[in-house]
Short mmCIF file of C-alpha atoms in Angstrom, two decimals:
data_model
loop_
_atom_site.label_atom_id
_atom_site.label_comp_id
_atom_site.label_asym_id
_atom_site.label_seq_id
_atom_site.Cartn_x
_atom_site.Cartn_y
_atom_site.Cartn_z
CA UNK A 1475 -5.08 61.85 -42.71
CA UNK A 1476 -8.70 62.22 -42.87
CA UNK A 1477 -8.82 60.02 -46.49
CA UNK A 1478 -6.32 57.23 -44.68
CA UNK A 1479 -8.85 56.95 -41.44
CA UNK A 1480 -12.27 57.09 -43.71
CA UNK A 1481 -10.51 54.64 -46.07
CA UNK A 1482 -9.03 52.18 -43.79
CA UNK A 1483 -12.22 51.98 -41.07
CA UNK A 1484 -14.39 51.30 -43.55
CA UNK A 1485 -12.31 48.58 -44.85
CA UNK A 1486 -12.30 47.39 -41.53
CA UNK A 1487 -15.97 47.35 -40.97
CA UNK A 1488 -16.66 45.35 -44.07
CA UNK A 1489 -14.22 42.92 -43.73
CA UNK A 1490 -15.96 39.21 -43.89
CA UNK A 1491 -13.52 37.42 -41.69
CA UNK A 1492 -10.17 37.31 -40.39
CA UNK A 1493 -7.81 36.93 -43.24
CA UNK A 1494 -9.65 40.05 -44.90
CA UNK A 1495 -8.61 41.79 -41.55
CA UNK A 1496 -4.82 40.52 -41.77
CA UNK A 1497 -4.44 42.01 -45.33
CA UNK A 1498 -6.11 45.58 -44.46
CA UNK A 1499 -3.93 45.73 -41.34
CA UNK A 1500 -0.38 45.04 -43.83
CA UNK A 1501 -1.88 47.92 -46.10
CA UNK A 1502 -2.59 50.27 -43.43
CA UNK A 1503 -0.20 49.74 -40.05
CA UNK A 1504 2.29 47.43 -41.67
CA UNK A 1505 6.21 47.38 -41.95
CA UNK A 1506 5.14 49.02 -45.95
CA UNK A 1507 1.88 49.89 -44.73
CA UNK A 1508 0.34 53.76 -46.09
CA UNK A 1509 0.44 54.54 -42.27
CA UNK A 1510 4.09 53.18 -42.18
CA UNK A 1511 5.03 55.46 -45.17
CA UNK A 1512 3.76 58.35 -44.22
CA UNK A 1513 5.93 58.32 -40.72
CA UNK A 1514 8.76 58.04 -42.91
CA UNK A 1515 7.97 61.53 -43.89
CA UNK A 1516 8.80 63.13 -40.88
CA UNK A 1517 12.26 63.49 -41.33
CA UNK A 1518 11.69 66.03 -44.53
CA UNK A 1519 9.23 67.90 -42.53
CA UNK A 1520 10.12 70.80 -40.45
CA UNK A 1521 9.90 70.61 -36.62
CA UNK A 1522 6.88 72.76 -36.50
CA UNK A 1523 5.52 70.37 -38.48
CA UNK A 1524 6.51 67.49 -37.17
CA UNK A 1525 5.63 68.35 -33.82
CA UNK A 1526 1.74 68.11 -36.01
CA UNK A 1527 1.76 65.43 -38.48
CA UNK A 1528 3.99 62.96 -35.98
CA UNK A 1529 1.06 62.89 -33.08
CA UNK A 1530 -1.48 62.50 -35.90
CA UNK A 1531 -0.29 59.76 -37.39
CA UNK A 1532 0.82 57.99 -34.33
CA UNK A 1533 -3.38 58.23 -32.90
CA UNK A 1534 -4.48 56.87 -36.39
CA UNK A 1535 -2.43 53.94 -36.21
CA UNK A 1536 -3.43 53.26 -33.00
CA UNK A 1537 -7.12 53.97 -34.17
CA UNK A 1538 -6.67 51.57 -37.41
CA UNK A 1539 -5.69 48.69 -34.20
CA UNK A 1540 -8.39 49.03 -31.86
CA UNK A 1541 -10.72 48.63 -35.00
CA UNK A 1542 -9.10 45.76 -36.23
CA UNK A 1543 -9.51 43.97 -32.39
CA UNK A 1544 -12.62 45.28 -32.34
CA UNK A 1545 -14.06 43.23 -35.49
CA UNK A 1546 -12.06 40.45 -34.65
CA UNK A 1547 -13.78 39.95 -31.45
CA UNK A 1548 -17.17 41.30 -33.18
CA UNK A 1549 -16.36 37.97 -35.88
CA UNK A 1550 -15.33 35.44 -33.20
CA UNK A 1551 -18.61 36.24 -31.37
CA UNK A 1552 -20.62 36.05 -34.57
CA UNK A 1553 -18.87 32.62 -35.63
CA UNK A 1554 -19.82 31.61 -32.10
CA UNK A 1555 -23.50 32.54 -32.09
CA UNK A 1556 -23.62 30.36 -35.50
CA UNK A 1557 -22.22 27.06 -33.78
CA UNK A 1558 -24.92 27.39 -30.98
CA UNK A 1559 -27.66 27.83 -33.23
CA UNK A 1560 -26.48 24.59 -35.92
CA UNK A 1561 -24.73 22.75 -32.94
CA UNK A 1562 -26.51 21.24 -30.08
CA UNK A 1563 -25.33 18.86 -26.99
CA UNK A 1564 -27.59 16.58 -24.92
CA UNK A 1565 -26.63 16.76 -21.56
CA UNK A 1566 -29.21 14.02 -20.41
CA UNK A 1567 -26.71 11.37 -22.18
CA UNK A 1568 -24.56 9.06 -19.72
CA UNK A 1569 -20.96 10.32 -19.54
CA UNK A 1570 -18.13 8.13 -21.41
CA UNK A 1571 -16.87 6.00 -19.56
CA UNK A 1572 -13.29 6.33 -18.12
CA UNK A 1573 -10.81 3.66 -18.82
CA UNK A 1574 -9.38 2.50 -15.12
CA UNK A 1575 -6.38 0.20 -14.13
CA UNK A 1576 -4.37 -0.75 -11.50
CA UNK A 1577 -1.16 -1.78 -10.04
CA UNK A 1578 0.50 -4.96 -11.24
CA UNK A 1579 0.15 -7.83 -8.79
CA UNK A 1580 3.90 -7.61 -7.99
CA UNK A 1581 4.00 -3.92 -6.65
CA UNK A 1582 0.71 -4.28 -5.18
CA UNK A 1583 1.88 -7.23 -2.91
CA UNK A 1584 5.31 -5.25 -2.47
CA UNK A 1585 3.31 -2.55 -0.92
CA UNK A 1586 1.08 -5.13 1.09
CA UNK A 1587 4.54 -6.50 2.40
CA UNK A 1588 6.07 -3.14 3.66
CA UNK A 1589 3.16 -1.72 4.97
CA UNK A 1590 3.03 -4.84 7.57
CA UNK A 1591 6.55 -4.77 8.30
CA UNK A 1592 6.25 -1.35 8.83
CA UNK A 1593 3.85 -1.59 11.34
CA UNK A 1594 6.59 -4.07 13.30
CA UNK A 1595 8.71 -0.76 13.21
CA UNK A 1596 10.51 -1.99 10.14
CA UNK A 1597 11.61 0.69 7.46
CA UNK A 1598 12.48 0.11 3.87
CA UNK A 1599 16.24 -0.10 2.62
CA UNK A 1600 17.32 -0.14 -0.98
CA UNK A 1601 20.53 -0.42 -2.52
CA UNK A 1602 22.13 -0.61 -6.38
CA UNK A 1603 21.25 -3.52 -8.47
CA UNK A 1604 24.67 -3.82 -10.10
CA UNK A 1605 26.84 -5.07 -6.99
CA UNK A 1606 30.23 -5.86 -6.40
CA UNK A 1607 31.25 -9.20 -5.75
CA UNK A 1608 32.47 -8.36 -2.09
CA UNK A 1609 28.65 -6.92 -1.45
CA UNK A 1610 26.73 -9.67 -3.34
CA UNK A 1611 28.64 -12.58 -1.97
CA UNK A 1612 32.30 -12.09 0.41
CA UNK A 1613 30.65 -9.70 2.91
CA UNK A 1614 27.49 -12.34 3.05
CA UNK A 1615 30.05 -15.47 4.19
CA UNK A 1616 29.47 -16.96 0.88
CA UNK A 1617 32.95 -18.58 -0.14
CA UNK A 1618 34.61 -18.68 -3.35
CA UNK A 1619 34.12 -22.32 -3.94
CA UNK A 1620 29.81 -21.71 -3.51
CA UNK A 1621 27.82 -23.11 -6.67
CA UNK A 1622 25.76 -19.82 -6.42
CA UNK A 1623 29.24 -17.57 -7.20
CA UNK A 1624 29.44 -19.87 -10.49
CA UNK A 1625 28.44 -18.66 -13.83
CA UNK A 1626 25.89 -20.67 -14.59
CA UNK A 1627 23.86 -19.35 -11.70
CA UNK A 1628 25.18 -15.43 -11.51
CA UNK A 1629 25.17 -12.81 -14.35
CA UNK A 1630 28.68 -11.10 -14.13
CA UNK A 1631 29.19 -7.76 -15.70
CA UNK A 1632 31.49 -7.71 -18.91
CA UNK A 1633 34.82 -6.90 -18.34
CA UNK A 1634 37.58 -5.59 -21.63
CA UNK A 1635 41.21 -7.21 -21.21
CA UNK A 1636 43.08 -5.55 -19.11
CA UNK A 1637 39.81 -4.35 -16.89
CA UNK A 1638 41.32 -5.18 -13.28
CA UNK A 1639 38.27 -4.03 -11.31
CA UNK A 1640 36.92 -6.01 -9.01
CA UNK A 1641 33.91 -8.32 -10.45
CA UNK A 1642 30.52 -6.77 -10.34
CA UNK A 1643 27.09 -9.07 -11.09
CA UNK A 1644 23.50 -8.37 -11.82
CA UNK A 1645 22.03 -8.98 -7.54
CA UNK A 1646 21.28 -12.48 -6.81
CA UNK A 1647 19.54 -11.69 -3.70
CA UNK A 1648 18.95 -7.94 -1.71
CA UNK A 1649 20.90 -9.40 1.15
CA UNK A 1650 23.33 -6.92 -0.22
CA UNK A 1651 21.64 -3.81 0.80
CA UNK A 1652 21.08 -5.39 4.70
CA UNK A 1653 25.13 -4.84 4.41
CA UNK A 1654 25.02 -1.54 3.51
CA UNK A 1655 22.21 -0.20 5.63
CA UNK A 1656 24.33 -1.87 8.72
CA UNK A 1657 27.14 -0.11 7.15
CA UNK A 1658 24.99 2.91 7.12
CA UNK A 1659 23.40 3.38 10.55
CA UNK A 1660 24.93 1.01 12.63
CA UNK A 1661 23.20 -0.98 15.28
CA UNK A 1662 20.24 -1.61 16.17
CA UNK A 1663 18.41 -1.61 12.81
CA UNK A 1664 14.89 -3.09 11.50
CA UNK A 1665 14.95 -3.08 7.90
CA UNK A 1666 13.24 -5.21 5.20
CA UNK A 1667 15.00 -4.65 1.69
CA UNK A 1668 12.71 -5.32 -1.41
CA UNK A 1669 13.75 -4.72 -5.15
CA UNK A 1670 14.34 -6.76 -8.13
CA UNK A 1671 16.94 -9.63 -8.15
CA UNK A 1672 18.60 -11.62 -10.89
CA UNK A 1673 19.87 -15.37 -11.38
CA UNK A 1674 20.12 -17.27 -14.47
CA UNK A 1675 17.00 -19.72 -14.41
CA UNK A 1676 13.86 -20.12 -16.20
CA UNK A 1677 11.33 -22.48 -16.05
CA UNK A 1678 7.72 -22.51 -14.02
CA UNK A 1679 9.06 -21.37 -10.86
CA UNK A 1680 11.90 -19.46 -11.66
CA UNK A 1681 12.87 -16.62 -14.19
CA UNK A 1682 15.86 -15.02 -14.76
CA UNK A 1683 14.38 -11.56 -13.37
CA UNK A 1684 12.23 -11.94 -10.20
CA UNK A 1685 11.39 -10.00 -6.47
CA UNK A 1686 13.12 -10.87 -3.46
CA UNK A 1687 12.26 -9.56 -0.01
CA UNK A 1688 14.60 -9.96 2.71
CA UNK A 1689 14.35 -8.60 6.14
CA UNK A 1690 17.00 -7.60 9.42
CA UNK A 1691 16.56 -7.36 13.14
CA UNK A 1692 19.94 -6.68 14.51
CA UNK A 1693 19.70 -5.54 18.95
CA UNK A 1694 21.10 -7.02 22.04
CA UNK A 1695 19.11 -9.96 22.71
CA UNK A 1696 17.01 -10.89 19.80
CA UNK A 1697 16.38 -14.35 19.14
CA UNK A 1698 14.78 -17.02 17.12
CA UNK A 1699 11.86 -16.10 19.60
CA UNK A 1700 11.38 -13.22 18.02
CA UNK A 1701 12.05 -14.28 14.30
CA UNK A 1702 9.31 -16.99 14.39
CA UNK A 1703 6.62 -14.25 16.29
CA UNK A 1704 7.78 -11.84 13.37
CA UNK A 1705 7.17 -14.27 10.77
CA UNK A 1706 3.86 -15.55 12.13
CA UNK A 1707 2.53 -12.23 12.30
CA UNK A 1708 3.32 -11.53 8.73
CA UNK A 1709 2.03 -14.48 7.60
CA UNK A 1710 -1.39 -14.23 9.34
CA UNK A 1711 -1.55 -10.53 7.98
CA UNK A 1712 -0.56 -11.08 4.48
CA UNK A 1713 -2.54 -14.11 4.11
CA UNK A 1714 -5.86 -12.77 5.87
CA UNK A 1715 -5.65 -15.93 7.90
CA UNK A 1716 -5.96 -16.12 11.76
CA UNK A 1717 -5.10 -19.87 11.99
CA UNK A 1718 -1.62 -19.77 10.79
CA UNK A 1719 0.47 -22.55 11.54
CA UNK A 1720 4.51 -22.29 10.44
CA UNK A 1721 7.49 -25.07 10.91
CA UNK A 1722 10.70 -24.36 10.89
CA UNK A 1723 13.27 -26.64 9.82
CA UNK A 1724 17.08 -27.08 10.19
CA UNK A 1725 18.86 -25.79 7.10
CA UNK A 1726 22.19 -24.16 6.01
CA UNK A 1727 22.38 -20.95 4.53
CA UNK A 1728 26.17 -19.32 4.38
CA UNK A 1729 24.80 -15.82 6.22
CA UNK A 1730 22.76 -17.81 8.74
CA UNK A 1731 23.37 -19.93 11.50
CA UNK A 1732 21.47 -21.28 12.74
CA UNK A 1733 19.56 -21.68 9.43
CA UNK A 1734 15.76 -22.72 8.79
CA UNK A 1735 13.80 -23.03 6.56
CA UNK A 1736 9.95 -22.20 7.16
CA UNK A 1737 6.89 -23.89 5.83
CA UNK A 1738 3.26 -23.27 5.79
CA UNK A 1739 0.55 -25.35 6.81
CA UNK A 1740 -1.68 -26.33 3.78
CA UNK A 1741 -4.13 -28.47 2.11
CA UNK A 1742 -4.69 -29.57 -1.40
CA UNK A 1743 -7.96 -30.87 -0.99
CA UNK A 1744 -10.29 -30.69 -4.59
CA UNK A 1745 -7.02 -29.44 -6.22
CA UNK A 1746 -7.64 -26.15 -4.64
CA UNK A 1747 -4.78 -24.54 -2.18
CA UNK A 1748 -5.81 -24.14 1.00
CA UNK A 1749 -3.65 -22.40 3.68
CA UNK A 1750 -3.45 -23.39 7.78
CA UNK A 1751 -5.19 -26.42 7.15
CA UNK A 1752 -4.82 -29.69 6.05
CA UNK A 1753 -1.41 -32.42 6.64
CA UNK A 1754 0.54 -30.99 4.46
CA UNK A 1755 3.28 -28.25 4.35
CA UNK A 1756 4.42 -26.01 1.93
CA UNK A 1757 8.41 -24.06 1.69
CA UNK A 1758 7.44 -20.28 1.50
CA UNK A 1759 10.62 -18.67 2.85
CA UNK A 1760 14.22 -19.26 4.37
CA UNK A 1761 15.98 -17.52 8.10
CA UNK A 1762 18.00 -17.37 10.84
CA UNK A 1763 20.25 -15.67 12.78
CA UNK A 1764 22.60 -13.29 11.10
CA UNK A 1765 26.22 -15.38 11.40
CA UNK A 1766 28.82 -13.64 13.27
CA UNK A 1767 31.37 -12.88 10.11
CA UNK A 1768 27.99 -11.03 8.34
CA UNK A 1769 28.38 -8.79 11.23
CA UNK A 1770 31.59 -8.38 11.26
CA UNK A 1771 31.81 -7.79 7.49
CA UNK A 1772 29.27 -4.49 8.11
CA UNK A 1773 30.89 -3.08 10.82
CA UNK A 1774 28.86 -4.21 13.96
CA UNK A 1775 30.82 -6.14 17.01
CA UNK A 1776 28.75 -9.50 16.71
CA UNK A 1777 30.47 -9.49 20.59
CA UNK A 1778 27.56 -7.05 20.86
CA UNK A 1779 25.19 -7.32 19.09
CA UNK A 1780 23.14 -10.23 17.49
CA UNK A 1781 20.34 -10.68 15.29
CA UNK A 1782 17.96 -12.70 13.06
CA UNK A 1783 17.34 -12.10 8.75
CA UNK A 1784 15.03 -13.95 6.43
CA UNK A 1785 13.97 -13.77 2.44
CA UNK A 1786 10.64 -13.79 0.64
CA UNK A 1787 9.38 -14.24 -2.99
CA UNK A 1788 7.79 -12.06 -3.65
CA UNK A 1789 6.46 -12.92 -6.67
CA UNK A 1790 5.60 -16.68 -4.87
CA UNK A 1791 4.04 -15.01 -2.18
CA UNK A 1792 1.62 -13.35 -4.71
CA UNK A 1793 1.22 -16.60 -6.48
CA UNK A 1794 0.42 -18.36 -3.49
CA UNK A 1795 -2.17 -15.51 -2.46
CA UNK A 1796 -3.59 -15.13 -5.72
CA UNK A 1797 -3.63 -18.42 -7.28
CA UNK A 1798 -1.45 -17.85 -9.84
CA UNK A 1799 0.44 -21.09 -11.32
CA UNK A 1800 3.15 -19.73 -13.50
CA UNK A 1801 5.63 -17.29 -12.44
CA UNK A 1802 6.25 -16.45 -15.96
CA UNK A 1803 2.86 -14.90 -16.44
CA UNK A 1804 3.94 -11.90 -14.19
CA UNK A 1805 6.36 -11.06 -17.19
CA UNK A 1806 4.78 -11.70 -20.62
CA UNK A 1807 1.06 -12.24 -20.29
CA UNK A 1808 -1.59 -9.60 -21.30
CA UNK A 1809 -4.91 -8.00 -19.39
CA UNK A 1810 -7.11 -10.90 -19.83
CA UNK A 1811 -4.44 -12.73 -17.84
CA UNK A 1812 -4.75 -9.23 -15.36
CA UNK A 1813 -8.43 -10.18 -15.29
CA UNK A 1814 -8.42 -13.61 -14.68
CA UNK A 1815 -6.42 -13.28 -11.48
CA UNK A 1816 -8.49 -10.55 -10.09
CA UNK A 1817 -6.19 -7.39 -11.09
CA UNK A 1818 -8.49 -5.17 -12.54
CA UNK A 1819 -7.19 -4.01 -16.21
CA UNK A 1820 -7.53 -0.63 -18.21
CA UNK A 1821 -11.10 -1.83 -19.17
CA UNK A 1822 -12.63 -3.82 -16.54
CA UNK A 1823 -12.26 -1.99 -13.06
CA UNK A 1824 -12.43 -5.30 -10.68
CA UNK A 1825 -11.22 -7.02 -7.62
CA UNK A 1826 -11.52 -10.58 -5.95
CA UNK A 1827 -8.87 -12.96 -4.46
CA UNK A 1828 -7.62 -16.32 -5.78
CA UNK A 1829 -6.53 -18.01 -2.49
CA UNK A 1830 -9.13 -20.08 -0.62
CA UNK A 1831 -9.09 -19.60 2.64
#
């Protein structure tokens, strides 16, 4: 025993690093260490014995261990002291500087959106963006015969022969999910419903993916009173304009009547858009008051209750605020194009507004 401890903590103590420690500890305390071995022993030994040589053994194996922790620490220490004295920092140097970005100009005028509504006592609804027909168009009033229900406008979901489900389309609007929130809770409601949208167009204004907001008022006496005050108020909030000036004008819309459509009052003067000034007027949104069969369709006694809606682009509205031309740079332009608009990008932390006011 004494020849195994002398031999093996000496070993241990001149060991240069950490692999030297590794093989010692396989020679002494491994699986066919000396150590190891010599516990096999026990069985041929007598119990007086035993009750000796086991107790023995078991402390130098536990001694062999501690010394191998011991100059592993003592190494890892020694390695350390080297670094500090070759290795040096200088703290007096100006921190790197951290790459910052920030929300896309669609989500960020999302937000902008609900957080006014929401201070009208509006909440936010959301619903699927794979619809049935009867959500996406028969519960709206929108007939069979409609140009919108047609291919060429609506993405319909593939069906295989013999599929006899009912038709189900990419959204063409969120006026959907104002059915199923009626559905849901009943009346009265406030809700504005914003998400992602789908219609087969492309071209400056249009894409086939794009953001619609729409919004529902449904109580006992609410009227186009209170649809152009609601509107107004968003408008002079959104657009950080006190001088707002909106006209509505007679229009048809299948879940409306009576329907209008609502224009801004704007100038073009030195090429440069200027809102609630100027002679002329610019479309920004359509609404009016939720049609009877609408009701009807969610499960609310239009006998009782009445009730205005309306629908925003989104991505127009941030177009218009931000003085962005193309609607197609929201979808395949880069961070310079971030930049240019005033969205700061992962490099260039900034913020200023395209929209003269």
């Amino acid at each position: 025993m004494d020849e195994l401890r002398t031999k093996y903590l000496d070993a241990i103590g001149g060991a240069a690093d950490e692999a030297a420690l590794e093989d010692i500890r396989v020679q002494a305390v491994g699986k066919k260490g000396e150590v190891a071995l010599k516990m096999r022993e026990l069985g041929k030994m007598t119990p007086e014995e035993r009750q000796v040589a086991g107790p023995a053994l078991n402390a130098l194996k536990d001694e062999i261990n501690s010394a191998i922790a011991a100059k592993k620490s003592g190494l890892a220490d020694a390695a350390l002291d080297e670094r500090l004295r070759t290795e040096w920092l200088d703290v007096t140097l100006p921190g790197r500087p951290a790459r910052q970005g920030s929300i896309h100009p669609i989500s960020q005028v999302t937000e902008e959106i609900s957080a006014i509504f929401g201070d009208m006592g509006f909440s936010v609804a959301e619903g699927p963006q794979i619809e049935s027909d009867w959500y996406n168009f028969d519960a709206l009033n929108i007939p069979p015969h409609h140009p919108a229900r047609q291919e060429f406008d609506t993405f319909y979901m593939h069906r295989d022969e013999g599929d006899n489900r009912p038709p189900h389309v990419l959204r063409t609007h969120t006026s959907p999910v104002q059915i199923r929130a009626m559905e849901k809770t009943g009346a009265p409601i406030r809700v504005i419903a914003p998400g992602r949208v789908y219609r087969s167009d492309y071209d400056q204004t249009h894409t086939p993916m794009f953001h619609q907001v729409e919004g529902l008022a449904i109580d006992k006496d609410i009227s186009m009173a209170n649809l152009k005050w609601t509107l107004e108020e968003f408008c002079r909030a959104f657009f950080e304009i006190d001088e707002i000036e909106l006209r509505f004008r007679a229009s048809h819309f299948p879940f409306t009547e009576p329907s209008a459509e609502v224009d801004i009052r704007c100038s073009w003067e030195g090429g440069t858009l200027k809102l609630g000034e100027g002679d002329d007027w610019m479309e920004i949104l359509g609404s009016g008051m939720v049609h009877p069969k609408v009701l009807q369709s969610a499960g609310v006694n239009p006998d009782d209750w009445q009730g205005f809606a309306f629908g925003l682009g989104i991505d127009r509205l941030a177009m218009l605020k931000y003085g962005i031309p193309d609607l197609r740079a929201f979808f395949d332009s880069d961070l310079r194009w971030l930049r240019h608009y005033g969205f700061s990008s992962l490099d260039v932390p900034t913020m200023r507004g395209g929209l003269s006011r």
